[in-house]
Coordinates of C-alpha atoms in Angstrom, one line a residue:
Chain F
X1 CA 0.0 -1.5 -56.3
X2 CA -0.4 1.5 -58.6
X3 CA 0.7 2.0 -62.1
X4 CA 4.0 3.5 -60.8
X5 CA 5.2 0.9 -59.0
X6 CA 3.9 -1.3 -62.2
X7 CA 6.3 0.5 -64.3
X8 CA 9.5 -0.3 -61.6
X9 CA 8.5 -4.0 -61.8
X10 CA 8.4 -4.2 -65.8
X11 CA 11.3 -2.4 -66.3
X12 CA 13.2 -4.7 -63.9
X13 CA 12.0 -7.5 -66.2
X14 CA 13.7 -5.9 -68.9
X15 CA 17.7 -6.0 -66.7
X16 CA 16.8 -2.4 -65.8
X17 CA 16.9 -0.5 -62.6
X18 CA 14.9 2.8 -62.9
X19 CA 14.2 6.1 -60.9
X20 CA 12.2 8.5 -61.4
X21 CA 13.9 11.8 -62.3
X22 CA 12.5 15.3 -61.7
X23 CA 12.7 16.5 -65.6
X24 CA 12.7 20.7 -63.8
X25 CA 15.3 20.0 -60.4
X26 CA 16.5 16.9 -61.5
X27 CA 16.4 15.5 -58.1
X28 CA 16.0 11.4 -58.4
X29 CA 13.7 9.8 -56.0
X30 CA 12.1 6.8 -54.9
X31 CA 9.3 5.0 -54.1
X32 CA 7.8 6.6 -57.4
X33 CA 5.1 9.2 -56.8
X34 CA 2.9 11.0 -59.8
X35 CA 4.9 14.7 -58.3
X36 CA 8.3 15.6 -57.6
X37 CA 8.7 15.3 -53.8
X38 CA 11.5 18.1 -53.8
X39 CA 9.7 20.9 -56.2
X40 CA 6.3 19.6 -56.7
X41 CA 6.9 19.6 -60.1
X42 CA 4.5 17.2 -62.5
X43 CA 6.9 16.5 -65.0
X44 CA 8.5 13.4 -63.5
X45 CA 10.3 10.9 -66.2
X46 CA 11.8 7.4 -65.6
X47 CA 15.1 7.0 -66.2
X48 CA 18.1 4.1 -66.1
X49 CA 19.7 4.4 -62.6
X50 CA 23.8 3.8 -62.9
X51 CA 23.3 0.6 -60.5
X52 CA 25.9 1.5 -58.1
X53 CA 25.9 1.7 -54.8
X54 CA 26.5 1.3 -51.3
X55 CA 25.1 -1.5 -48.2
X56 CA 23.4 1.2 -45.8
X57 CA 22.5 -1.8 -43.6
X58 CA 21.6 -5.2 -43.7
X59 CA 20.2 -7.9 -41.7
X60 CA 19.0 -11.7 -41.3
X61 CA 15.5 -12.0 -41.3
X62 CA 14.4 -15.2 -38.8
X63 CA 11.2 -15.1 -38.5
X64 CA 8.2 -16.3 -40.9
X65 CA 6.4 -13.2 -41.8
X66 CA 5.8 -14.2 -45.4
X67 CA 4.9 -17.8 -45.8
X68 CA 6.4 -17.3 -49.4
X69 CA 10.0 -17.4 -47.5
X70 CA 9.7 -19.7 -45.4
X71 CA 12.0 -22.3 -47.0
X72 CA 14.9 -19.3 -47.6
X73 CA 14.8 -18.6 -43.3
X74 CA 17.1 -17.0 -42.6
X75 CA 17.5 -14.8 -45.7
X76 CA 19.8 -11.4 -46.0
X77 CA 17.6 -8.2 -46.8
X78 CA 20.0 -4.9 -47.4
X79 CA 18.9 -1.5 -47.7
X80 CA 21.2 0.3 -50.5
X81 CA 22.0 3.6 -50.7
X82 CA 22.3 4.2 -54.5
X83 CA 24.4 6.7 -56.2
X84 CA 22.0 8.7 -57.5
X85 CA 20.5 9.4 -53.8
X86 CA 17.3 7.2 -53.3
X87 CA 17.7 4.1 -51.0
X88 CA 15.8 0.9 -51.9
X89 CA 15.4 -2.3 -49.6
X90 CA 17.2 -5.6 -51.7
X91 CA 19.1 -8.2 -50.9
X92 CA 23.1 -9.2 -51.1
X93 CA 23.4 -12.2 -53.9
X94 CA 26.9 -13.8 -54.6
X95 CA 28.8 -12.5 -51.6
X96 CA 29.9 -16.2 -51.6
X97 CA 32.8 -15.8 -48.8
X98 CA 32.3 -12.4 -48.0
X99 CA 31.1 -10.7 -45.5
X100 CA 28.7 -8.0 -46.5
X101 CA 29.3 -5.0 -44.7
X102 CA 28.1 -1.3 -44.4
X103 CA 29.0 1.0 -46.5
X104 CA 30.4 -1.8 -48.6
X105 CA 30.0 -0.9 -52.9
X106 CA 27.9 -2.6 -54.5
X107 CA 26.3 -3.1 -58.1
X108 CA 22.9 -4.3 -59.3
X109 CA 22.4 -7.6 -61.4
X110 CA 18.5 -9.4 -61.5
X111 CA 17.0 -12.6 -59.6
X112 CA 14.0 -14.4 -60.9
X113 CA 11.4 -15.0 -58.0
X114 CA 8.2 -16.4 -59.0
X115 CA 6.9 -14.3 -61.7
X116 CA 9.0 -11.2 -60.9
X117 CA 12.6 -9.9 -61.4
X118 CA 13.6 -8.3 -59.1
X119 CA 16.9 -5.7 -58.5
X120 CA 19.6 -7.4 -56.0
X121 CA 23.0 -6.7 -55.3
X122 CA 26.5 -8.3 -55.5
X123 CA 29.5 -7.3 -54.3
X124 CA 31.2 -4.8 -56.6
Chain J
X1 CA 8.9 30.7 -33.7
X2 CA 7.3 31.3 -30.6
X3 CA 7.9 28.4 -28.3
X4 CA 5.5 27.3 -25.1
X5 CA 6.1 28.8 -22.5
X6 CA 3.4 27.5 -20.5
X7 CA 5.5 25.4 -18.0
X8 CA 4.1 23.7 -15.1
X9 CA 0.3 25.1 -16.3
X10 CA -1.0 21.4 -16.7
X11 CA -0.7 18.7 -14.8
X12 CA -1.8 15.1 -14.4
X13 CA -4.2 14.2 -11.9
X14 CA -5.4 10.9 -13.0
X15 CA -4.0 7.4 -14.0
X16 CA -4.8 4.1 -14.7
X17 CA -4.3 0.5 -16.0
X18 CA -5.2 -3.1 -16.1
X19 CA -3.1 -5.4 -14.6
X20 CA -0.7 -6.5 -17.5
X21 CA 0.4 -9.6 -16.1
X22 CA -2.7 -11.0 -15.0
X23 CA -3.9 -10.4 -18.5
X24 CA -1.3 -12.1 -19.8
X25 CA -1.9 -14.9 -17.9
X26 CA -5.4 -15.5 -18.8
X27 CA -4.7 -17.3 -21.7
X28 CA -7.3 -18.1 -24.5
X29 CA -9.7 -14.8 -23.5
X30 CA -11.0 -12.7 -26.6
X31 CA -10.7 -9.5 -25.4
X32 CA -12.3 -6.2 -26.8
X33 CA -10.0 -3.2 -27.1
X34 CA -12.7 -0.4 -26.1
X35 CA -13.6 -3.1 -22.8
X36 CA -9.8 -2.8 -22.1
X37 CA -9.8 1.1 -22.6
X38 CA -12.7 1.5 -20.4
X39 CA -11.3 0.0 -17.7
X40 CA -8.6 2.6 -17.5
X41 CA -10.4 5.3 -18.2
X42 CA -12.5 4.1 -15.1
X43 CA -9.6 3.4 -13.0
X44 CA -8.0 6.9 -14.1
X45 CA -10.8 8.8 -13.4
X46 CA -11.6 7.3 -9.7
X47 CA -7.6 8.0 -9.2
X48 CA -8.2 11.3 -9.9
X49 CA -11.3 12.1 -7.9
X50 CA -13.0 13.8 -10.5
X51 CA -16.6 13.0 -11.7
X52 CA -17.2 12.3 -15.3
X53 CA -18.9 15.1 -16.0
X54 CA -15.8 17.4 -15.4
X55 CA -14.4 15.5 -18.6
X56 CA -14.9 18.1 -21.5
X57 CA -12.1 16.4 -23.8
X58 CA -11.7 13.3 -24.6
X59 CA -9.0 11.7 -27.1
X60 CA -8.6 7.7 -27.6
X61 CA -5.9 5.6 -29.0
X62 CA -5.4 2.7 -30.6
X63 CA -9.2 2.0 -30.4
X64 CA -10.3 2.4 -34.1
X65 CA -12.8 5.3 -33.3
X66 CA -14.0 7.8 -30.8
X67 CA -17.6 7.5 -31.2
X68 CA -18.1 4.2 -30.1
X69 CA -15.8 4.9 -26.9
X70 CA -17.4 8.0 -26.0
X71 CA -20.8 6.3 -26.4
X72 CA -19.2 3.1 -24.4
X73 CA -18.3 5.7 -21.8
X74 CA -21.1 8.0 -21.7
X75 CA -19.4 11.1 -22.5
X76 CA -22.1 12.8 -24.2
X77 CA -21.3 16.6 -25.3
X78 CA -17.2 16.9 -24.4
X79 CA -15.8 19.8 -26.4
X80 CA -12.3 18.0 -27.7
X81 CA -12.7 14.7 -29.0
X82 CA -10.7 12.8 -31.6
X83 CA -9.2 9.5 -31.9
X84 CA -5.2 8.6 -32.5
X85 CA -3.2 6.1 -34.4
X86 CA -2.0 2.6 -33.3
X87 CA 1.5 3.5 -33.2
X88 CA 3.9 4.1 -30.4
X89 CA 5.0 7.5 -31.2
X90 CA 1.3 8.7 -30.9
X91 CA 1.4 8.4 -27.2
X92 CA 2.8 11.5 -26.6
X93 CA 1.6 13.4 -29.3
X94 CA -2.0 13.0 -28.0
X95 CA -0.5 14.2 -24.6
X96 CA 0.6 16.8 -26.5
X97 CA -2.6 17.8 -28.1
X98 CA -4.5 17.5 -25.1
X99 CA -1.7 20.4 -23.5
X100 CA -2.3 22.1 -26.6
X101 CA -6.3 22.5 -26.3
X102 CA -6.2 22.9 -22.1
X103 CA -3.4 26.2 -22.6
X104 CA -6.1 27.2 -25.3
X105 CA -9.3 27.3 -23.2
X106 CA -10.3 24.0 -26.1
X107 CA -11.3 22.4 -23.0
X108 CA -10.7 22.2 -19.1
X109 CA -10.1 18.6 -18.4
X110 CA -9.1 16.1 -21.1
X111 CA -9.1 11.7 -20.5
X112 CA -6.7 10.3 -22.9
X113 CA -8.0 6.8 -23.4
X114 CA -5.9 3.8 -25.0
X115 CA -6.9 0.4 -24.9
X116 CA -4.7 -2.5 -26.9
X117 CA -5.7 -6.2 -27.9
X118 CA -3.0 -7.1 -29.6
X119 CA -2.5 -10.5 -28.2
X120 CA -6.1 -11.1 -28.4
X121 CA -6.5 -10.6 -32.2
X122 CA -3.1 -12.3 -32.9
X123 CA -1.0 -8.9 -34.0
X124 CA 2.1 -10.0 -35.3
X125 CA 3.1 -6.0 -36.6
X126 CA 4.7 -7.7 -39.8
X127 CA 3.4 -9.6 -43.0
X128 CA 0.0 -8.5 -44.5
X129 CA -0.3 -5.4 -46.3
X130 CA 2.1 -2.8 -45.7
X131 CA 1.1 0.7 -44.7
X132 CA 4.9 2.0 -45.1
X133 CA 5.6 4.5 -48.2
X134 CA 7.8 1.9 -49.8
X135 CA 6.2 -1.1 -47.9
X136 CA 4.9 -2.5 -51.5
X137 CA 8.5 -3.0 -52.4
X138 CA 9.9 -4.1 -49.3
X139 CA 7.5 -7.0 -49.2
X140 CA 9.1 -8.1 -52.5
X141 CA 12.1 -9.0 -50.6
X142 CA 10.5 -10.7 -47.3
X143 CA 11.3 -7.1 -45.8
X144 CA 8.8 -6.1 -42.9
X145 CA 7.9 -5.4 -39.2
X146 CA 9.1 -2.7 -37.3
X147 CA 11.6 -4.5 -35.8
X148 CA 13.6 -5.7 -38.9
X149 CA 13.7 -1.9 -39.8
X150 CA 15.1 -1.4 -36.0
X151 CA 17.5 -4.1 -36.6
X152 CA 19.0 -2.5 -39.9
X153 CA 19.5 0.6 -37.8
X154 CA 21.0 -1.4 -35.0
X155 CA 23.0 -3.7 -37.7
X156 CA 25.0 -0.3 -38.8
X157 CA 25.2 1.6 -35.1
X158 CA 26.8 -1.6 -34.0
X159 CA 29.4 -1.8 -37.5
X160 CA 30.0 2.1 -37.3
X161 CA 30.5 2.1 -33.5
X162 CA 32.4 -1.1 -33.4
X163 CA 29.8 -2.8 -30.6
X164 CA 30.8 -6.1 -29.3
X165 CA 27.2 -8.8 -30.0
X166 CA 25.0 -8.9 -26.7
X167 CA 25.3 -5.1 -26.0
X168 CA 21.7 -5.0 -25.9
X169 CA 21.4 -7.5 -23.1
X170 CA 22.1 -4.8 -20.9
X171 CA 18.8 -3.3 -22.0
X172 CA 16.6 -6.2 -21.7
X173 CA 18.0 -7.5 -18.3
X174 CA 17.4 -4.2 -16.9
X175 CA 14.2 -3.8 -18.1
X176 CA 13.5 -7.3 -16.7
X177 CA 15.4 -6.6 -13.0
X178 CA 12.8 -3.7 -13.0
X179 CA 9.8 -5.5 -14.3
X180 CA 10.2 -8.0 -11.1
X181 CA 9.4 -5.8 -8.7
X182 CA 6.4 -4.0 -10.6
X183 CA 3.4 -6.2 -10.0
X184 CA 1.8 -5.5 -13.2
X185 CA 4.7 -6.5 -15.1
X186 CA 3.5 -9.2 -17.6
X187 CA 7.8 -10.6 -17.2
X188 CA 8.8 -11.1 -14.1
X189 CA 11.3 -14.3 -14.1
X190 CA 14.6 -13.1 -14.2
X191 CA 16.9 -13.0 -17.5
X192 CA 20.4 -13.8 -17.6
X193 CA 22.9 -13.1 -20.1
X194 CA 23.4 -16.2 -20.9
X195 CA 19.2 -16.9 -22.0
X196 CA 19.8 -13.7 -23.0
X197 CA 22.6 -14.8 -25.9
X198 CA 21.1 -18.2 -26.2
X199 CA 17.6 -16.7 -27.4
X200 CA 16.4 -17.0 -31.2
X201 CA 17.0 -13.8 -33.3
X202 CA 14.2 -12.4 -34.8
X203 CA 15.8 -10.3 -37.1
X204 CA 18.9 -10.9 -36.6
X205 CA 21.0 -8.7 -34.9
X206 CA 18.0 -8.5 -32.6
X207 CA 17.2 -11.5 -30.4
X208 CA 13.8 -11.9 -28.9
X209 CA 14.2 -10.2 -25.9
X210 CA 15.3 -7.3 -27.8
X211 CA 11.2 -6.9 -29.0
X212 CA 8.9 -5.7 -27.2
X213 CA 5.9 -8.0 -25.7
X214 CA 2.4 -8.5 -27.5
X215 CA -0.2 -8.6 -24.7
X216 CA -3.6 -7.1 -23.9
X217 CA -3.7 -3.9 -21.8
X218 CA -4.8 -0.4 -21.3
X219 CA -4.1 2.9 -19.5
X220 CA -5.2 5.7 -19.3
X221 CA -4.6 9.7 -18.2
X222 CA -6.4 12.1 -17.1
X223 CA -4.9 16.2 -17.6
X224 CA -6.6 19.2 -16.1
X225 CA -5.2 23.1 -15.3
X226 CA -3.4 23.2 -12.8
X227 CA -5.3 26.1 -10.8
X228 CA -8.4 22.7 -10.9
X229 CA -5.6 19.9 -9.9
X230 CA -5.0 22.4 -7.1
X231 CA -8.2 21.7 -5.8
X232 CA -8.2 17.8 -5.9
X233 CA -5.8 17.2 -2.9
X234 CA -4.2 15.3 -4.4
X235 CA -0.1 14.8 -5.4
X236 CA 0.8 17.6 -8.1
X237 CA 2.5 16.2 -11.1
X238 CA 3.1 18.9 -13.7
X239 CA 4.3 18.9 -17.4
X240 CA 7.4 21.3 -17.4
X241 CA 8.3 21.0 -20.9
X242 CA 7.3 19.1 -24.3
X243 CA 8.2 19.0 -27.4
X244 CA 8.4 17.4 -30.7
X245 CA 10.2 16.8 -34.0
X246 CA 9.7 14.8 -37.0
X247 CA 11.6 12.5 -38.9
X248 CA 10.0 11.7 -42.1
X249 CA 11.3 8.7 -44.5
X250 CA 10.4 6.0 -46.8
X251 CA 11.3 3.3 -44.2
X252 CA 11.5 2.5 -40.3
X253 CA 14.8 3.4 -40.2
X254 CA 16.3 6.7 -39.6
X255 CA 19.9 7.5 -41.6
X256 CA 21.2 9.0 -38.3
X257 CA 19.2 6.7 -35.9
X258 CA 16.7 10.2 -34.9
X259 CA 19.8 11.6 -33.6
X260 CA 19.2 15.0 -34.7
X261 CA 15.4 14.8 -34.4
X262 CA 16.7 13.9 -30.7
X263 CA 18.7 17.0 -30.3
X264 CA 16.2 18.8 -31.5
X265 CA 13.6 18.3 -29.0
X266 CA 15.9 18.2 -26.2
X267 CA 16.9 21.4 -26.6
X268 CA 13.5 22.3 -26.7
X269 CA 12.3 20.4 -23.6
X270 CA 15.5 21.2 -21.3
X271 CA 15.2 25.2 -22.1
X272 CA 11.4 25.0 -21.5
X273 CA 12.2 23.4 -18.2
X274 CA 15.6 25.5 -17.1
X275 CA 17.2 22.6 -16.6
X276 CA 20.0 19.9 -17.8
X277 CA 20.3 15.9 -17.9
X278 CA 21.6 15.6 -14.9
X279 CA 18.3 17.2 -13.2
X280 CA 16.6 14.1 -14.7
X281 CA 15.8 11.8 -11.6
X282 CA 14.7 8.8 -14.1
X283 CA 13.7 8.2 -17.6
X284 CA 11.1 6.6 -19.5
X285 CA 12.1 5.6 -23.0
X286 CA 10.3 4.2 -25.4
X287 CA 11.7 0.9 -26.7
X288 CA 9.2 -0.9 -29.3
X289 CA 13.1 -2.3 -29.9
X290 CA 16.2 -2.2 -27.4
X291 CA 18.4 -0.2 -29.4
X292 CA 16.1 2.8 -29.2
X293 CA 17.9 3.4 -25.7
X294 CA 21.1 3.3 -27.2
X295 CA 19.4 6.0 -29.5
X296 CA 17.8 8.0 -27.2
X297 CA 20.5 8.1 -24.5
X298 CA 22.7 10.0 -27.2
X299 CA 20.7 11.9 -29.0
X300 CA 19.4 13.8 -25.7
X301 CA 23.0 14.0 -24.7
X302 CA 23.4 11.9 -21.6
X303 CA 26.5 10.2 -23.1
X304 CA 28.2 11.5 -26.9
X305 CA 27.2 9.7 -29.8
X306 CA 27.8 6.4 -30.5
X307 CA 28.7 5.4 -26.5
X308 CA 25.6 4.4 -25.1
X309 CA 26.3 0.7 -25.6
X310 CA 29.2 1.2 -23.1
X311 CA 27.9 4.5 -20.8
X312 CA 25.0 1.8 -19.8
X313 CA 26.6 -0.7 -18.6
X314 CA 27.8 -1.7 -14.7
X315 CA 24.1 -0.6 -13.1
X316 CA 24.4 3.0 -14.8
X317 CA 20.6 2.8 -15.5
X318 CA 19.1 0.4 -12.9
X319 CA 17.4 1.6 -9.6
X320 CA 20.2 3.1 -7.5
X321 CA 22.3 4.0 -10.5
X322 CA 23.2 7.8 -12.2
X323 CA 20.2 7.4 -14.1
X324 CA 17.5 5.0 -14.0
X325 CA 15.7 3.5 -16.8
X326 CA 12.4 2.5 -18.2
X327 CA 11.5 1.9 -13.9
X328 CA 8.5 -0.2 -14.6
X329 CA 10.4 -2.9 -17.1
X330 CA 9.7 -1.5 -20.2
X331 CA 8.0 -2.5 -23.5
X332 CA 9.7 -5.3 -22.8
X333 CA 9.1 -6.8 -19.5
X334 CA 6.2 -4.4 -18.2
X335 CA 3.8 -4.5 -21.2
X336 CA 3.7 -2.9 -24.6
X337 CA 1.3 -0.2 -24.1
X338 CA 3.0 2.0 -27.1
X339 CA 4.7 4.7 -24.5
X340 CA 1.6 5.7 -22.3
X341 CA 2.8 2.5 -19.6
X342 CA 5.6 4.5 -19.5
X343 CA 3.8 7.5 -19.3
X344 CA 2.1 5.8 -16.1
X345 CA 4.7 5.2 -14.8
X346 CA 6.3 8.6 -14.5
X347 CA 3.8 10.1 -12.5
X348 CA 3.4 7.0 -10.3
X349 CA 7.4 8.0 -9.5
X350 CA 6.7 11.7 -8.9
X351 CA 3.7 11.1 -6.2
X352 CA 6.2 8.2 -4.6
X353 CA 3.6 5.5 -5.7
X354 CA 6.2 2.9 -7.2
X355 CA 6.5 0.7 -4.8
X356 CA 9.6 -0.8 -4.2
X357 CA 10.8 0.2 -7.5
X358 CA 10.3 3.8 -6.0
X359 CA 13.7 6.6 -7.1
X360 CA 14.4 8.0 -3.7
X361 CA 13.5 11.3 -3.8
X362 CA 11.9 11.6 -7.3
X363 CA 11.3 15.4 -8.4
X364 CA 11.6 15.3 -11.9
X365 CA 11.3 12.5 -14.3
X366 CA 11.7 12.5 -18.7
X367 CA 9.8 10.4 -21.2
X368 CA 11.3 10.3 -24.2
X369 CA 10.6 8.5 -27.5
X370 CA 12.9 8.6 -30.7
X371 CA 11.0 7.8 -33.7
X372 CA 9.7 9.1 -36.8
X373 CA 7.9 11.8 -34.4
X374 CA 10.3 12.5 -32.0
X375 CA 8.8 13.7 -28.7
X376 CA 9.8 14.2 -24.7
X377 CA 7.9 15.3 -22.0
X378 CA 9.5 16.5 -18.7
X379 CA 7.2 16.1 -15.6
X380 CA 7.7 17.6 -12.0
X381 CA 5.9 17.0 -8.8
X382 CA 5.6 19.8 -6.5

């Protein structure tokens, strides 16, 4: 775990999704990395990402991997295409009757797990 | 760019494996990895009819160093040595580099060695410590193992394409209908459609039979000119063509499922070669994961995108159909070897050596493996 990824996690304790944001191209991009992946450039800020976006794909993990989810078997992971570009993996919350679907909008909102908050997704 | 056109200059005179199955069914034996690779490498050379001292390159796999397999192996002074990842894609990309330094005078005669415990030290290829780029993340949500990142890729083809559930039986029964009549095959019962649907999903939409096996193996190759295979009496299996393309992400999971990497590198491999798909007497594919048939079928054009689920189906890739596939069962059924079983198991076709899973009049045979590097060989006896 590196400072980076430190700064992801804390902000999500504070409600907020970040990416980092290439302060010379502006591209967005994620995981974090100390340089700009598209210009090399070292002057990479965090910024507030809109929250939006779309189910790339989804599936239902079976299988014990983690004994830490053993008890949520099977549980829905979804990898979302945000708005701004990046994808991050997550998982659907609150689709309640819904079937989740790709390409399906969706918005950001924040689940306690253990000590962590992490970023998931509900249907917008 | 210049591209190679060095077709037909290197061939493969040597191959060799354990017996998959009768590893398998050994149970409780610790096995060492480099034990397993030397076996092989034994087995390869005495198919080849070389001595070990015209070996003057040796690369391993899988193993976690050269040294200690050289030394193992008594290969004192060779003039290309250098070891390769444990990761399926790597399989051909060592071929590759082997090509690479025999074109380039590097070295003469080159023993790619790959031995694999897996079953013996428990790999599970998920959980732990992630390697991938966002793998610290992932983990956060219980995401990880190859095949969940195959199944997200599936999850969509099968949504965008509209792909009734149990398309990918197809796959794994006729891996398994091929894996019965290859008597290494680790599988050899016979799988229905119905065990098939009834089996547990892994990560779900991929059942069990969809992964590919965990089991103790090892195979190896031996490559040489081909003015020195000349000289071996022995079949001649060439490399006609070979190429490869990359498909760098943060995750397993490719946004077009490698297509383009795919079409990439068959345009390279069928131009080096002169020839088309339907030349192609059978194909290796590497499937860690079923779907990656569905991927690779398309993306080196033997049916358009986003068909393959259908184009397979009514014996279109068994033995006697337009085009068959993965011969010796697979990754699978056969073993998972990471692509050089299948790699085995093309020259064993060309020289006629497959038994009664033997293409009638086998000439020219394609490996392919979609994946983050994208490769294909084609191979031609003569």
């Amino acid at each position: 775990m590196s400072d980076l990824d430190d700064a992801y996690w804390a902000a999500a304790e504070q409600g907020q999704l970040v990416l980092q944001r290439c302060d010379d191209c502006g591209t967005y991009q994620f995981p974090p990395y100390k340089l700009c992946s598209t210009c090399l450039s070292d002057n990479v800020s965090w910024v507030q990402a809109s929250g939006r976006g779309r189910i790339w794909s989804w599936i239902r993990m079976h299988q014990v991997y983690y004994p830490a989810f053993k008890d949520e078997i099977p549980y829905n992971v979804a990898l979302i295409a945000l708005e701004e570009g990046p994808m991050v993996m997550s998982r659907i919350v609150n689709a309640g009757d819904r079937t989740a679907a790709c390409d399906d909008p969706v918005q950001v909102t924040f689940q306690q797990r253990g000590e962590a908050t992490l970023p998931v997704f509900e249907l917008a | 760019m210049t591209r190679w056109t060095g077709s037909d200059q290197v061939a493969i005179v040597g191959v060799g494996n354990t017996d998959f199955g009768a590893l398998y069914r050994e149970k409780g034996v610790q096995r060492s990895e480099y034990d397993l690779a030397a076996s092989a490498f034994k087995a390869a050379l005495e198919d080849s009819t070389l001595d070990k001292e015209d070996i003057d390159g040796l690369l391993t796999c899988r193993v976690s160093g050269y040294q200690k397999m050289a030394t193992m192996l008594g290969i004192r002074r060779p003039r290309l040595i250098n070891n390769f990842g444990a990761a399926g894609r790597m399989s051909a990309v060592a071929v590759q580099a082997a090509i690479a330094a025999i074109l380039t005078g590097q070295a003469e005669t080159v023993a790619l060695v790959y031995g694999n415990n897996g079953r013996s030290v428990g790999a599970t290829y998920g959980g732990g410590d992630p390697k991938e780029p966002a793998g610290e993340f992932d983990a956060r949500y219980g995401m990880t193992s190859p095949g969940a990142y195959a199944g997200l890729m599936y999850q969509r083809y099968q949504e965008l394409n509209k792909v009734p559930d149990g398309a990918l039986s197809t796959l794994a029964i006729n891996n398994r209908n091929h894996a019965k009549l290859n008597p290494y095959a680790v599988m050899s019962k016979p799988l229905t459609e119905d065990e098939y649907m009834a089996s547990r999903y892994i990560a779900e939409p991929l059942r069990l039979y969809d992964y590919c096996l965990i089991n103790d193996g090892s195979v190896a190759l031996i490559l040489t000119t081909v003015e020195k295979a000349r000289t071996l009496n022995r079949p001649l299996v060439t490399i006609s063509a070979t190429a490869a393309a990359a498909d760098i992400g943060a995750y397993y999971s490719s946004p077009d499922f490698y297509y383009e990497a795919c079409r990439q590198v068959a345009d390279d491999v069928y131009q080096q070669a002169g020839i088309s798909q339907s030349d192609i007497d059978c194909v290796q594919i590497y499937d860690n994961f079923t779907p990656t048939i569905f991927f690779s079928l398309e993306g080196f054009g033997f049916c358009p995108q986003g068909t393959a689920w259908d184009w397979v189906r009514d014996g279109r890739i068994g033995l006697g159909g337009e085009l068959p596939t993965n011969t010796s069962g697979g990754h699978t059924s056969e073993s998972y070897m990471q692509g050089w079983g299948l790699h085995a198991e093309a020259v064993r076709q060309l020289r006629g050596e497959a038994g009664e899973r033997q293409v009638a009049n086998c000439e020219t045979v394609q490996y392919i493996c979609a994946s983050p590097i994208t490769t294909s060989h084609i191979l031609r006896r003569h």
